[in-house]
Amino acid sequence: MPEFKLADRLATLPPYLFAEIDRVKQEVAAQGVDIISLGIGDPDLPTPQFIIDALYESAKKPVNHRYPDYIGLLTFRQAVADWYKERFNVDLDPHKEIVSLIGSKEGIAHFPLAFVNPGDLVIVASPNYPVYPVASGFAGGEVLTIPLVEENDYLPDLDAIDDDTWKKAKIFYTNYPNNPTAATATPEFYQKLVDKAREFNVIIVQDAAYTEVYYDDNKKPLSILETPGAKEVAIEFHSLSKTYNMTGWRIGMAVGNETLVAGLGKIKENCDSGIFQAVQEAGIEALKHGEPYVKEFRQIYKERRDYVIDALRNINISCRVPEASIYVWANTPKGYTSAEFVSKLLRETGVVVTPGNGFGAPGEGYFRISLTVDTDRLKEAVSRISQL
Ligand code: MLT
């Protein structure tokens, strides 16, 4: 019998966080437990009907049944450019500074293959979306994790990184609004990061997937590309997933520095054949006409957020009030590690939350709640948490 050994890059890799949570969830559900899933950040609200209608019309056109353009329809890239201009006052050239993605995860996972050589240093601010270090490792990069701590509002201390490290670094990964901590970035932080990156020739990868879920119209999250000089060094990943409840559709974009965009495009030409054009045409409609719907989603998330914050505090679980994102980042109750608390909660009550340490060691002592069930279910979840 032939024996097939996994490549080293996979053999040492822990199970993907959300796949592992899913596995345990299925196990508990099989025992007849009523599961409340506050784990993965997968919006429960449906995609607005006008986007589905647009998909239906576009899917009927034979021209859309053939291979799409690798970097995306020019009309989609133009819609992204118009949206960035309207939302962030950022100018983007749709020919050179935008590439469409099969969801931002795909682009984030492929990006290091374009710019990281074996042994190159990649800095990841952590807790972090697990794909940044894993994808960097697939490209042979050495990952340096720098901690995001509550006392510094979950912004990395850039001065704590010495000049030798900056000189060696190839990529700096950042993500605001932050998953999992729900922290937002300030203009001063972005300016300092951009200045460091320009000084030391470092690429900034900023994951902006959650900029549209915010709770105060006067504190809208920023694009890093609003920062003077950012286009010299930064690529920003964005997605229609969380904004328009389109996680299953797989559509996103990377925008910014043209060399970085082109490098990613080159990898993608060799790996995939673009996004189904009907999905891109539906995406254009979302970007053009989605804002009134997104406004309603924000209101729903706000009600859920306010409920959860109050209810957790009432049972002596401390947590930050998020200004953006679909997450609440909370301290695990005394006496539990993140993994112990999450495992006990799931096995004894059927409530799924994500352990903070699943996002890297600096997340130890925390757990993440995803606001992706309705308030009645959130009430039930908090009541079960209180029984532990
Ligand atoms: C999360 O739950 O952290 C994210 O939703 C996962 C993802 O977007 O891939």
mmCIF file of C-alpha atoms and ligand atoms in Angstrom:
data_model
loop_
_atom_site.group_PDB
_atom_site.id
_atom_site.type_symbol
_atom_site.label_atom_id
_atom_site.label_comp_id
_atom_site.label_asym_id
_atom_site.label_seq_id
_atom_site.Cartn_x
_atom_site.Cartn_y
_atom_site.Cartn_z
ATOM 1 C CA MET A 1 0.000 0.000 0.000
ATOM 2 C CA PRO A 2 1.572 3.356 -0.985
ATOM 3 C CA GLU A 3 2.016 5.818 1.833
ATOM 4 C CA PHE A 4 1.527 9.557 1.293
ATOM 5 C CA LYS A 5 3.129 11.900 3.764
ATOM 6 C CA LEU A 6 1.958 15.459 4.091
ATOM 7 C CA ALA A 7 4.439 18.136 3.071
ATOM 8 C CA ASP A 8 6.325 19.673 5.993
ATOM 9 C CA ARG A 9 4.387 22.927 5.628
ATOM 10 C CA LEU A 10 1.168 21.070 6.473
ATOM 11 C CA ALA A 11 2.465 18.383 8.788
ATOM 12 C CA THR A 12 3.247 20.853 11.575
ATOM 13 C CA LEU A 13 0.225 23.064 11.013
ATOM 14 C CA PRO A 14 -2.470 22.979 13.731
ATOM 15 C CA PRO A 15 -6.059 22.408 12.531
ATOM 16 C CA TYR A 16 -7.631 25.561 11.066
ATOM 17 C CA LEU A 17 -9.296 27.311 14.009
ATOM 18 C CA PHE A 18 -12.829 27.483 12.638
ATOM 19 C CA ALA A 19 -12.718 24.026 11.067
ATOM 20 C CA GLU A 20 -11.731 22.582 14.444
ATOM 21 C CA ILE A 21 -14.511 24.472 16.237
ATOM 22 C CA ASP A 22 -16.943 23.144 13.623
ATOM 23 C CA ARG A 23 -15.754 19.605 14.274
ATOM 24 C CA VAL A 24 -16.380 19.804 18.032
ATOM 25 C CA LYS A 25 -19.689 21.595 17.381
ATOM 26 C CA GLN A 26 -20.889 18.702 15.166
ATOM 27 C CA GLU A 27 -19.833 16.250 17.858
ATOM 28 C CA VAL A 28 -21.869 18.064 20.533
ATOM 29 C CA ALA A 29 -24.843 18.622 18.176
ATOM 30 C CA ALA A 30 -24.892 14.876 17.444
ATOM 31 C CA GLN A 31 -25.729 14.340 21.139
ATOM 32 C CA GLY A 32 -28.936 16.306 20.600
ATOM 33 C CA VAL A 33 -27.691 19.553 22.188
ATOM 34 C CA ASP A 34 -29.265 22.789 20.895
ATOM 35 C CA ILE A 35 -26.224 24.673 19.611
ATOM 36 C CA ILE A 36 -26.007 28.475 19.659
ATOM 37 C CA SER A 37 -23.173 29.422 17.384
ATOM 38 C CA LEU A 38 -21.370 32.649 18.247
ATOM 39 C CA GLY A 39 -18.159 31.282 16.750
ATOM 40 C CA ILE A 40 -17.290 32.191 13.178
ATOM 41 C CA GLY A 41 -18.060 35.696 11.939
ATOM 42 C CA ASP A 42 -20.610 34.646 9.362
ATOM 43 C CA PRO A 43 -23.539 37.122 9.199
ATOM 44 C CA ASP A 44 -26.953 35.504 9.751
ATOM 45 C CA LEU A 45 -28.830 38.301 7.973
ATOM 46 C CA PRO A 46 -29.622 37.496 4.337
ATOM 47 C CA THR A 47 -28.033 39.189 1.341
ATOM 48 C CA PRO A 48 -30.383 42.014 0.233
ATOM 49 C CA GLN A 49 -32.866 40.853 -2.401
ATOM 50 C CA PHE A 50 -31.789 43.394 -5.061
ATOM 51 C CA ILE A 51 -28.306 41.828 -5.077
ATOM 52 C CA ILE A 52 -29.780 38.344 -5.521
ATOM 53 C CA ASP A 53 -32.002 39.653 -8.339
ATOM 54 C CA ALA A 54 -28.952 41.158 -10.037
ATOM 55 C CA LEU A 55 -27.173 37.809 -9.807
ATOM 56 C CA TYR A 56 -30.175 36.062 -11.340
ATOM 57 C CA GLU A 57 -30.307 38.452 -14.307
ATOM 58 C CA SER A 58 -26.547 38.290 -14.859
ATOM 59 C CA ALA A 59 -26.457 34.515 -14.580
ATOM 60 C CA LYS A 60 -28.816 34.308 -17.585
ATOM 61 C CA LYS A 61 -26.296 36.012 -19.908
ATOM 62 C CA PRO A 62 -24.206 33.495 -21.890
ATOM 63 C CA VAL A 63 -21.267 35.925 -21.938
ATOM 64 C CA ASN A 64 -21.034 35.376 -18.185
ATOM 65 C CA HIS A 65 -20.751 31.607 -18.551
ATOM 66 C CA ARG A 66 -17.235 31.802 -19.955
ATOM 67 C CA TYR A 67 -13.944 32.392 -18.143
ATOM 68 C CA PRO A 68 -13.954 35.755 -16.393
ATOM 69 C CA ASP A 69 -11.085 38.275 -16.602
ATOM 70 C CA TYR A 70 -8.307 37.256 -14.228
ATOM 71 C CA ILE A 71 -8.133 40.562 -12.407
ATOM 72 C CA GLY A 72 -11.890 41.155 -12.523
ATOM 73 C CA LEU A 73 -14.301 42.961 -14.822
ATOM 74 C CA LEU A 74 -13.239 46.547 -15.425
ATOM 75 C CA THR A 75 -16.807 47.525 -14.478
ATOM 76 C CA PHE A 76 -16.374 45.809 -11.087
ATOM 77 C CA ARG A 77 -13.001 47.453 -10.514
ATOM 78 C CA GLN A 78 -14.507 50.817 -11.488
ATOM 79 C CA ALA A 79 -17.337 50.267 -8.969
ATOM 80 C CA VAL A 80 -14.702 49.533 -6.301
ATOM 81 C CA ALA A 81 -12.852 52.737 -7.241
ATOM 82 C CA ASP A 82 -16.095 54.764 -7.050
ATOM 83 C CA TRP A 83 -16.956 53.207 -3.683
ATOM 84 C CA TYR A 84 -13.497 53.962 -2.242
ATOM 85 C CA LYS A 85 -13.792 57.556 -3.480
ATOM 86 C CA GLU A 86 -17.253 58.001 -1.980
ATOM 87 C CA ARG A 87 -16.531 56.234 1.316
ATOM 88 C CA PHE A 88 -12.895 57.171 2.032
ATOM 89 C CA ASN A 89 -12.116 59.942 -0.465
ATOM 90 C CA VAL A 90 -9.346 57.706 -1.813
ATOM 91 C CA ASP A 91 -8.521 57.812 -5.550
ATOM 92 C CA LEU A 92 -7.778 54.443 -7.149
ATOM 93 C CA ASP A 93 -6.907 53.671 -10.749
ATOM 94 C CA PRO A 94 -9.118 50.694 -11.661
ATOM 95 C CA HIS A 95 -6.590 49.593 -14.305
ATOM 96 C CA LYS A 96 -3.597 49.316 -11.990
ATOM 97 C CA GLU A 97 -4.545 49.656 -8.367
ATOM 98 C CA ILE A 98 -7.386 47.141 -7.930
ATOM 99 C CA VAL A 99 -7.586 43.376 -8.288
ATOM 100 C CA SER A 100 -10.760 41.401 -7.603
ATOM 101 C CA LEU A 101 -10.539 38.437 -5.228
ATOM 102 C CA ILE A 102 -12.482 35.242 -4.594
ATOM 103 C CA GLY A 103 -13.079 36.674 -1.125
ATOM 104 C CA SER A 104 -10.390 38.604 0.769
ATOM 105 C CA LYS A 105 -9.181 35.394 2.459
ATOM 106 C CA GLU A 106 -8.056 34.081 -0.922
ATOM 107 C CA GLY A 107 -6.054 37.228 -1.654
ATOM 108 C CA ILE A 108 -4.525 37.365 1.814
ATOM 109 C CA ALA A 109 -3.505 33.714 1.502
ATOM 110 C CA HIS A 110 -1.895 34.208 -1.917
ATOM 111 C CA PHE A 111 -0.204 37.558 -1.306
ATOM 112 C CA PRO A 112 2.981 36.322 0.451
ATOM 113 C CA LEU A 113 3.719 34.019 -2.490
ATOM 114 C CA ALA A 114 4.244 37.153 -4.553
ATOM 115 C CA PHE A 115 6.632 38.949 -2.191
ATOM 116 C CA VAL A 116 8.088 36.646 0.463
ATOM 117 C CA ASN A 117 11.219 34.579 -0.146
ATOM 118 C CA PRO A 118 12.224 31.728 2.165
ATOM 119 C CA GLY A 119 13.698 33.208 5.344
ATOM 120 C CA ASP A 120 12.153 36.663 4.908
ATOM 121 C CA LEU A 121 10.787 38.216 8.070
ATOM 122 C CA VAL A 122 7.059 38.867 8.304
ATOM 123 C CA ILE A 123 5.631 40.826 11.254
ATOM 124 C CA VAL A 124 2.138 39.953 12.442
ATOM 125 C CA ALA A 125 0.346 42.011 15.080
ATOM 126 C CA SER A 126 -1.459 39.461 17.229
ATOM 127 C CA PRO A 127 -4.119 38.324 18.213
ATOM 128 C CA ASN A 128 -4.710 37.957 14.513
ATOM 129 C CA TYR A 129 -6.762 36.343 11.777
ATOM 130 C CA PRO A 130 -4.986 32.969 11.487
ATOM 131 C CA VAL A 131 -4.398 33.214 7.736
ATOM 132 C CA TYR A 132 -1.641 35.888 7.975
ATOM 133 C CA PRO A 133 1.036 33.758 9.664
ATOM 134 C CA VAL A 134 -0.002 30.534 7.959
ATOM 135 C CA ALA A 135 0.147 32.023 4.450
ATOM 136 C CA SER A 136 3.465 33.700 5.263
ATOM 137 C CA GLY A 137 4.789 30.340 6.454
ATOM 138 C CA PHE A 138 3.619 28.639 3.234
ATOM 139 C CA ALA A 139 5.831 31.110 1.354
ATOM 140 C CA GLY A 140 8.796 30.241 3.597
ATOM 141 C CA GLY A 141 8.621 33.428 5.664
ATOM 142 C CA GLU A 142 9.731 33.624 9.287
ATOM 143 C CA VAL A 143 6.922 35.093 11.361
ATOM 144 C CA LEU A 144 7.553 37.523 14.204
ATOM 145 C CA THR A 145 4.482 38.090 16.347
ATOM 146 C CA ILE A 146 4.122 41.390 18.159
ATOM 147 C CA PRO A 147 1.460 41.656 20.855
ATOM 148 C CA LEU A 148 -1.646 43.798 20.746
ATOM 149 C CA VAL A 149 -2.617 44.636 24.308
ATOM 150 C CA GLU A 150 -5.685 46.181 25.856
ATOM 151 C CA GLU A 151 -3.660 48.926 27.631
ATOM 152 C CA ASN A 152 -2.570 50.210 24.213
ATOM 153 C CA ASP A 153 -6.075 49.934 22.723
ATOM 154 C CA TYR A 154 -4.898 46.932 20.720
ATOM 155 C CA LEU A 155 -2.618 49.063 18.544
ATOM 156 C CA PRO A 156 0.931 47.688 18.144
ATOM 157 C CA ASP A 157 3.768 49.550 19.809
ATOM 158 C CA LEU A 158 5.824 50.366 16.730
ATOM 159 C CA ASP A 159 8.628 51.925 18.772
ATOM 160 C CA ALA A 160 9.185 48.628 20.564
ATOM 161 C CA ILE A 161 10.409 47.118 17.270
ATOM 162 C CA ASP A 162 14.118 47.844 16.856
ATOM 163 C CA ASP A 163 15.631 49.197 13.660
ATOM 164 C CA ASP A 164 17.384 45.909 12.827
ATOM 165 C CA THR A 165 14.017 44.136 12.873
ATOM 166 C CA TRP A 166 12.416 46.824 10.710
ATOM 167 C CA LYS A 167 15.340 46.462 8.263
ATOM 168 C CA LYS A 168 14.828 42.709 8.007
ATOM 169 C CA ALA A 169 11.028 42.877 7.709
ATOM 170 C CA LYS A 170 9.359 42.274 4.365
ATOM 171 C CA ILE A 171 5.688 42.555 5.362
ATOM 172 C CA PHE A 172 3.826 44.055 8.315
ATOM 173 C CA TYR A 173 0.295 42.650 8.743
ATOM 174 C CA THR A 174 -2.323 44.807 10.325
ATOM 175 C CA ASN A 175 -6.114 44.573 10.562
ATOM 176 C CA TYR A 176 -8.525 47.352 11.584
ATOM 177 C CA PRO A 177 -11.305 47.227 12.588
ATOM 178 C CA ASN A 178 -9.539 44.375 14.276
ATOM 179 C CA ASN A 179 -10.581 40.762 14.305
ATOM 180 C CA PRO A 180 -10.817 39.512 17.044
ATOM 181 C CA THR A 181 -10.466 42.487 19.430
ATOM 182 C CA ALA A 182 -12.863 44.866 17.583
ATOM 183 C CA ALA A 183 -10.373 47.731 18.077
ATOM 184 C CA THR A 184 -10.128 50.508 15.501
ATOM 185 C CA ALA A 185 -7.073 52.363 14.195
ATOM 186 C CA THR A 186 -6.334 56.051 14.627
ATOM 187 C CA PRO A 187 -4.959 58.325 11.873
ATOM 188 C CA GLU A 188 -1.839 58.853 14.034
ATOM 189 C CA PHE A 189 -1.183 55.116 14.219
ATOM 190 C CA TYR A 190 -1.586 54.663 10.470
ATOM 191 C CA GLN A 191 0.686 57.642 9.777
ATOM 192 C CA LYS A 192 3.414 56.270 12.032
ATOM 193 C CA LEU A 193 3.141 52.827 10.434
ATOM 194 C CA VAL A 194 3.295 54.252 6.926
ATOM 195 C CA ASP A 195 6.319 56.395 7.850
ATOM 196 C CA LYS A 196 8.141 53.353 9.285
ATOM 197 C CA ALA A 197 7.278 51.278 6.229
ATOM 198 C CA ARG A 198 8.568 53.982 3.885
ATOM 199 C CA GLU A 199 11.752 54.407 5.911
ATOM 200 C CA PHE A 200 12.538 50.684 6.026
ATOM 201 C CA ASN A 201 11.036 49.519 2.724
ATOM 202 C CA VAL A 202 8.388 47.302 4.329
ATOM 203 C CA ILE A 203 5.096 46.256 2.720
ATOM 204 C CA ILE A 204 1.975 46.954 4.788
ATOM 205 C CA VAL A 205 -0.864 44.488 4.364
ATOM 206 C CA GLN A 206 -3.988 45.993 5.940
ATOM 207 C CA ASP A 207 -7.100 43.826 6.210
ATOM 208 C CA ALA A 208 -10.117 46.148 6.115
ATOM 209 C CA ALA A 209 -12.936 43.586 5.926
ATOM 210 C CA TYR A 210 -14.923 45.147 8.785
ATOM 211 C CA THR A 211 -14.799 48.902 8.015
ATOM 212 C CA GLU A 212 -18.528 49.073 7.259
ATOM 213 C CA VAL A 213 -19.809 47.594 10.502
ATOM 214 C CA TYR A 214 -19.442 50.601 12.771
ATOM 215 C CA TYR A 215 -21.559 51.905 15.631
ATOM 216 C CA ASP A 216 -21.083 55.648 15.524
ATOM 217 C CA ASP A 217 -21.512 57.670 12.336
ATOM 218 C CA ASN A 218 -19.011 60.181 13.700
ATOM 219 C CA LYS A 219 -16.325 57.539 14.122
ATOM 220 C CA LYS A 220 -16.297 55.714 10.815
ATOM 221 C CA PRO A 221 -13.316 53.357 10.507
ATOM 222 C CA LEU A 222 -10.555 54.516 8.175
ATOM 223 C CA SER A 223 -8.926 53.045 5.118
ATOM 224 C CA ILE A 224 -5.137 53.032 5.507
ATOM 225 C CA LEU A 225 -5.035 54.562 2.036
ATOM 226 C CA GLU A 226 -6.385 57.809 3.503
ATOM 227 C CA THR A 227 -2.940 58.198 5.097
ATOM 228 C CA PRO A 228 -0.498 60.422 3.192
ATOM 229 C CA GLY A 229 2.189 58.240 1.569
ATOM 230 C CA ALA A 230 0.279 54.977 2.097
ATOM 231 C CA LYS A 231 0.082 54.131 -1.579
ATOM 232 C CA GLU A 232 3.882 53.864 -1.692
ATOM 233 C CA VAL A 233 3.852 50.927 0.708
ATOM 234 C CA ALA A 234 0.385 49.529 1.369
ATOM 235 C CA ILE A 235 -2.090 47.081 -0.057
ATOM 236 C CA GLU A 236 -5.532 46.940 1.562
ATOM 237 C CA PHE A 237 -7.746 43.859 1.440
ATOM 238 C CA HIS A 238 -11.488 44.362 1.498
ATOM 239 C CA SER A 239 -14.529 42.238 1.001
ATOM 240 C CA LEU A 240 -18.234 42.370 0.264
ATOM 241 C CA SER A 241 -18.752 39.508 2.740
ATOM 242 C CA LYS A 242 -19.365 41.269 6.020
ATOM 243 C CA THR A 243 -20.706 44.524 4.558
ATOM 244 C CA TYR A 244 -23.536 43.037 2.492
ATOM 245 C CA ASN A 245 -23.905 39.598 4.160
ATOM 246 C CA MET A 246 -22.252 37.870 1.221
ATOM 247 C CA THR A 247 -19.775 35.477 2.843
ATOM 248 C CA GLY A 248 -20.932 32.579 0.672
ATOM 249 C CA TRP A 249 -20.587 34.518 -2.573
ATOM 250 C CA ARG A 250 -16.793 34.832 -2.384
ATOM 251 C CA ILE A 251 -16.080 38.307 -3.658
ATOM 252 C CA GLY A 252 -13.546 40.836 -2.432
ATOM 253 C CA MET A 253 -10.779 43.124 -3.621
ATOM 254 C CA ALA A 254 -7.210 44.208 -2.967
ATOM 255 C CA VAL A 255 -6.381 47.852 -3.620
ATOM 256 C CA GLY A 256 -3.433 50.178 -3.287
ATOM 257 C CA ASN A 257 0.195 50.192 -4.428
ATOM 258 C CA GLU A 258 0.290 49.131 -8.063
ATOM 259 C CA THR A 259 3.381 46.913 -7.780
ATOM 260 C CA LEU A 260 1.801 45.022 -4.887
ATOM 261 C CA VAL A 261 -1.505 44.689 -6.731
ATOM 262 C CA ALA A 262 0.276 43.472 -9.877
ATOM 263 C CA GLY A 263 2.336 40.922 -7.918
ATOM 264 C CA LEU A 264 -0.780 39.447 -6.377
ATOM 265 C CA GLY A 265 -2.460 39.442 -9.802
ATOM 266 C CA LYS A 266 0.437 37.445 -11.221
ATOM 267 C CA ILE A 267 0.090 34.749 -8.546
ATOM 268 C CA LYS A 268 -3.658 34.624 -9.126
ATOM 269 C CA GLU A 269 -3.298 34.227 -12.907
ATOM 270 C CA ASN A 270 -1.434 31.043 -12.157
ATOM 271 C CA CYS A 271 -3.808 29.773 -9.470
ATOM 272 C CA ASP A 272 -7.374 30.670 -10.374
ATOM 273 C CA SER A 273 -9.491 32.017 -13.196
ATOM 274 C CA GLY A 274 -11.289 34.873 -11.507
ATOM 275 C CA ILE A 275 -14.769 35.344 -10.038
ATOM 276 C CA PHE A 276 -17.946 34.246 -11.855
ATOM 277 C CA GLN A 277 -18.892 37.411 -13.766
ATOM 278 C CA ALA A 278 -22.511 37.251 -12.621
ATOM 279 C CA VAL A 279 -21.259 37.480 -9.026
ATOM 280 C CA GLN A 280 -19.135 40.487 -10.008
ATOM 281 C CA GLU A 281 -22.139 42.171 -11.638
ATOM 282 C CA ALA A 282 -24.197 41.555 -8.503
ATOM 283 C CA GLY A 283 -21.249 42.948 -6.527
ATOM 284 C CA ILE A 284 -21.357 46.134 -8.613
ATOM 285 C CA GLU A 285 -25.014 46.590 -7.633
ATOM 286 C CA ALA A 286 -24.136 45.995 -3.977
ATOM 287 C CA LEU A 287 -21.376 48.627 -4.045
ATOM 288 C CA LYS A 288 -23.567 51.127 -5.892
ATOM 289 C CA HIS A 289 -26.866 50.726 -4.077
ATOM 290 C CA GLY A 290 -26.184 48.791 -0.861
ATOM 291 C CA GLU A 291 -25.658 51.613 1.651
ATOM 292 C CA PRO A 292 -29.291 52.001 2.870
ATOM 293 C CA TYR A 293 -29.347 48.274 3.649
ATOM 294 C CA VAL A 294 -25.966 48.386 5.370
ATOM 295 C CA LYS A 295 -27.321 51.202 7.532
ATOM 296 C CA GLU A 296 -30.107 48.873 8.723
ATOM 297 C CA PHE A 297 -27.626 46.044 9.409
ATOM 298 C CA ARG A 298 -25.557 48.427 11.542
ATOM 299 C CA GLN A 299 -28.631 49.209 13.625
ATOM 300 C CA ILE A 300 -29.323 45.499 14.154
ATOM 301 C CA TYR A 301 -25.714 44.815 15.173
ATOM 302 C CA LYS A 302 -25.820 47.810 17.507
ATOM 303 C CA GLU A 303 -28.864 46.441 19.330
ATOM 304 C CA ARG A 304 -27.153 43.070 19.653
ATOM 305 C CA ARG A 305 -23.880 44.636 20.778
ATOM 306 C CA ASP A 306 -25.549 46.790 23.414
ATOM 307 C CA TYR A 307 -27.504 43.825 24.723
ATOM 308 C CA VAL A 308 -24.427 41.570 24.963
ATOM 309 C CA ILE A 309 -22.212 44.174 26.624
ATOM 310 C CA ASP A 310 -24.806 44.855 29.321
ATOM 311 C CA ALA A 311 -25.685 41.221 29.848
ATOM 312 C CA LEU A 312 -22.045 40.085 30.129
ATOM 313 C CA ARG A 313 -21.225 42.843 32.568
ATOM 314 C CA ASN A 314 -24.264 41.860 34.639
ATOM 315 C CA ILE A 315 -22.773 38.417 35.077
ATOM 316 C CA ASN A 316 -19.334 39.880 35.888
ATOM 317 C CA ILE A 317 -17.675 39.137 32.582
ATOM 318 C CA SER A 318 -15.722 42.196 31.503
ATOM 319 C CA CYS A 319 -15.512 43.205 27.884
ATOM 320 C CA ARG A 320 -14.639 46.159 25.686
ATOM 321 C CA VAL A 321 -17.353 48.125 23.937
ATOM 322 C CA PRO A 322 -16.543 47.678 20.257
ATOM 323 C CA GLU A 323 -16.682 50.732 18.000
ATOM 324 C CA ALA A 324 -16.794 48.509 14.944
ATOM 325 C CA SER A 325 -16.852 44.893 13.678
ATOM 326 C CA ILE A 326 -19.300 42.099 14.429
ATOM 327 C CA TYR A 327 -17.356 40.896 17.480
ATOM 328 C CA VAL A 328 -17.282 41.355 21.233
ATOM 329 C CA TRP A 329 -13.920 40.588 22.880
ATOM 330 C CA ALA A 330 -14.388 39.498 26.464
ATOM 331 C CA ASN A 331 -12.239 38.313 29.366
ATOM 332 C CA THR A 332 -12.613 34.672 30.300
ATOM 333 C CA PRO A 333 -14.022 34.245 33.800
ATOM 334 C CA LYS A 334 -11.475 33.803 36.607
ATOM 335 C CA GLY A 335 -9.953 30.356 36.905
ATOM 336 C CA TYR A 336 -10.223 29.367 33.237
ATOM 337 C CA THR A 337 -7.804 29.522 30.336
ATOM 338 C CA SER A 338 -9.413 30.513 27.034
ATOM 339 C CA ALA A 339 -9.465 26.913 25.796
ATOM 340 C CA GLU A 340 -10.845 25.513 29.075
ATOM 341 C CA PHE A 341 -13.666 28.041 29.191
ATOM 342 C CA VAL A 342 -14.669 27.645 25.553
ATOM 343 C CA SER A 343 -14.555 23.867 25.668
ATOM 344 C CA LYS A 344 -16.589 23.653 28.897
ATOM 345 C CA LEU A 345 -19.103 26.169 27.574
ATOM 346 C CA LEU A 346 -19.641 24.224 24.377
ATOM 347 C CA ARG A 347 -19.746 20.773 25.905
ATOM 348 C CA GLU A 348 -21.968 21.728 28.861
ATOM 349 C CA THR A 349 -24.248 24.371 27.350
ATOM 350 C CA GLY A 350 -24.015 24.117 23.547
ATOM 351 C CA VAL A 351 -22.841 27.739 23.208
ATOM 352 C CA VAL A 352 -20.013 28.152 20.703
ATOM 353 C CA VAL A 353 -17.586 31.054 21.160
ATOM 354 C CA THR A 354 -14.021 31.375 19.882
ATOM 355 C CA PRO A 355 -11.057 31.015 22.268
ATOM 356 C CA GLY A 356 -8.827 34.085 22.289
ATOM 357 C CA ASN A 357 -5.646 32.013 22.085
ATOM 358 C CA GLY A 358 -6.893 30.579 18.768
ATOM 359 C CA PHE A 359 -5.861 33.962 17.334
ATOM 360 C CA GLY A 360 -2.353 33.666 18.775
ATOM 361 C CA ALA A 361 -0.801 33.589 22.248
ATOM 362 C CA PRO A 362 -1.584 37.260 23.049
ATOM 363 C CA GLY A 363 -5.286 36.302 22.900
ATOM 364 C CA GLU A 364 -4.962 34.039 25.944
ATOM 365 C CA GLY A 365 -7.370 35.037 28.708
ATOM 366 C CA TYR A 366 -10.060 36.193 26.273
ATOM 367 C CA PHE A 367 -12.874 34.796 24.183
ATOM 368 C CA ARG A 368 -14.698 36.216 21.167
ATOM 369 C CA ILE A 369 -18.428 36.433 20.629
ATOM 370 C CA SER A 370 -19.730 36.883 17.119
ATOM 371 C CA LEU A 371 -22.941 38.950 16.983
ATOM 372 C CA THR A 372 -24.417 36.782 14.268
ATOM 373 C CA VAL A 373 -27.580 35.469 15.916
ATOM 374 C CA ASP A 374 -30.698 37.423 16.867
ATOM 375 C CA THR A 375 -31.178 39.024 20.282
ATOM 376 C CA ASP A 376 -33.427 36.233 21.593
ATOM 377 C CA ARG A 377 -30.719 33.689 20.918
ATOM 378 C CA LEU A 378 -28.108 36.018 22.410
ATOM 379 C CA LYS A 379 -30.270 36.210 25.553
ATOM 380 C CA GLU A 380 -30.420 32.441 25.707
ATOM 381 C CA ALA A 381 -26.640 32.237 25.140
ATOM 382 C CA VAL A 382 -25.820 34.661 27.959
ATOM 383 C CA SER A 383 -28.221 32.860 30.275
ATOM 384 C CA ARG A 384 -26.405 29.593 29.539
ATOM 385 C CA ILE A 385 -23.002 31.283 30.044
ATOM 386 C CA SER A 386 -24.192 32.496 33.455
ATOM 387 C CA GLN A 387 -24.947 28.914 34.506
ATOM 388 C CA LEU A 388 -21.347 27.731 34.095
HETATM 389 C C1 MLT B 1 -13.792 34.936 11.659
HETATM 390 O O1 MLT B 1 -14.740 34.415 12.250
HETATM 391 O O2 MLT B 1 -12.750 35.283 12.227
HETATM 392 C C2 MLT B 1 -13.920 35.163 10.207
HETATM 393 O O3 MLT B 1 -15.217 35.305 9.872
HETATM 394 C C3 MLT B 1 -13.416 34.059 9.400
HETATM 395 C C4 MLT B 1 -13.325 34.503 7.982
HETATM 396 O O4 MLT B 1 -13.785 35.583 7.613
HETATM 397 O O5 MLT B 1 -12.719 33.762 7.214
#
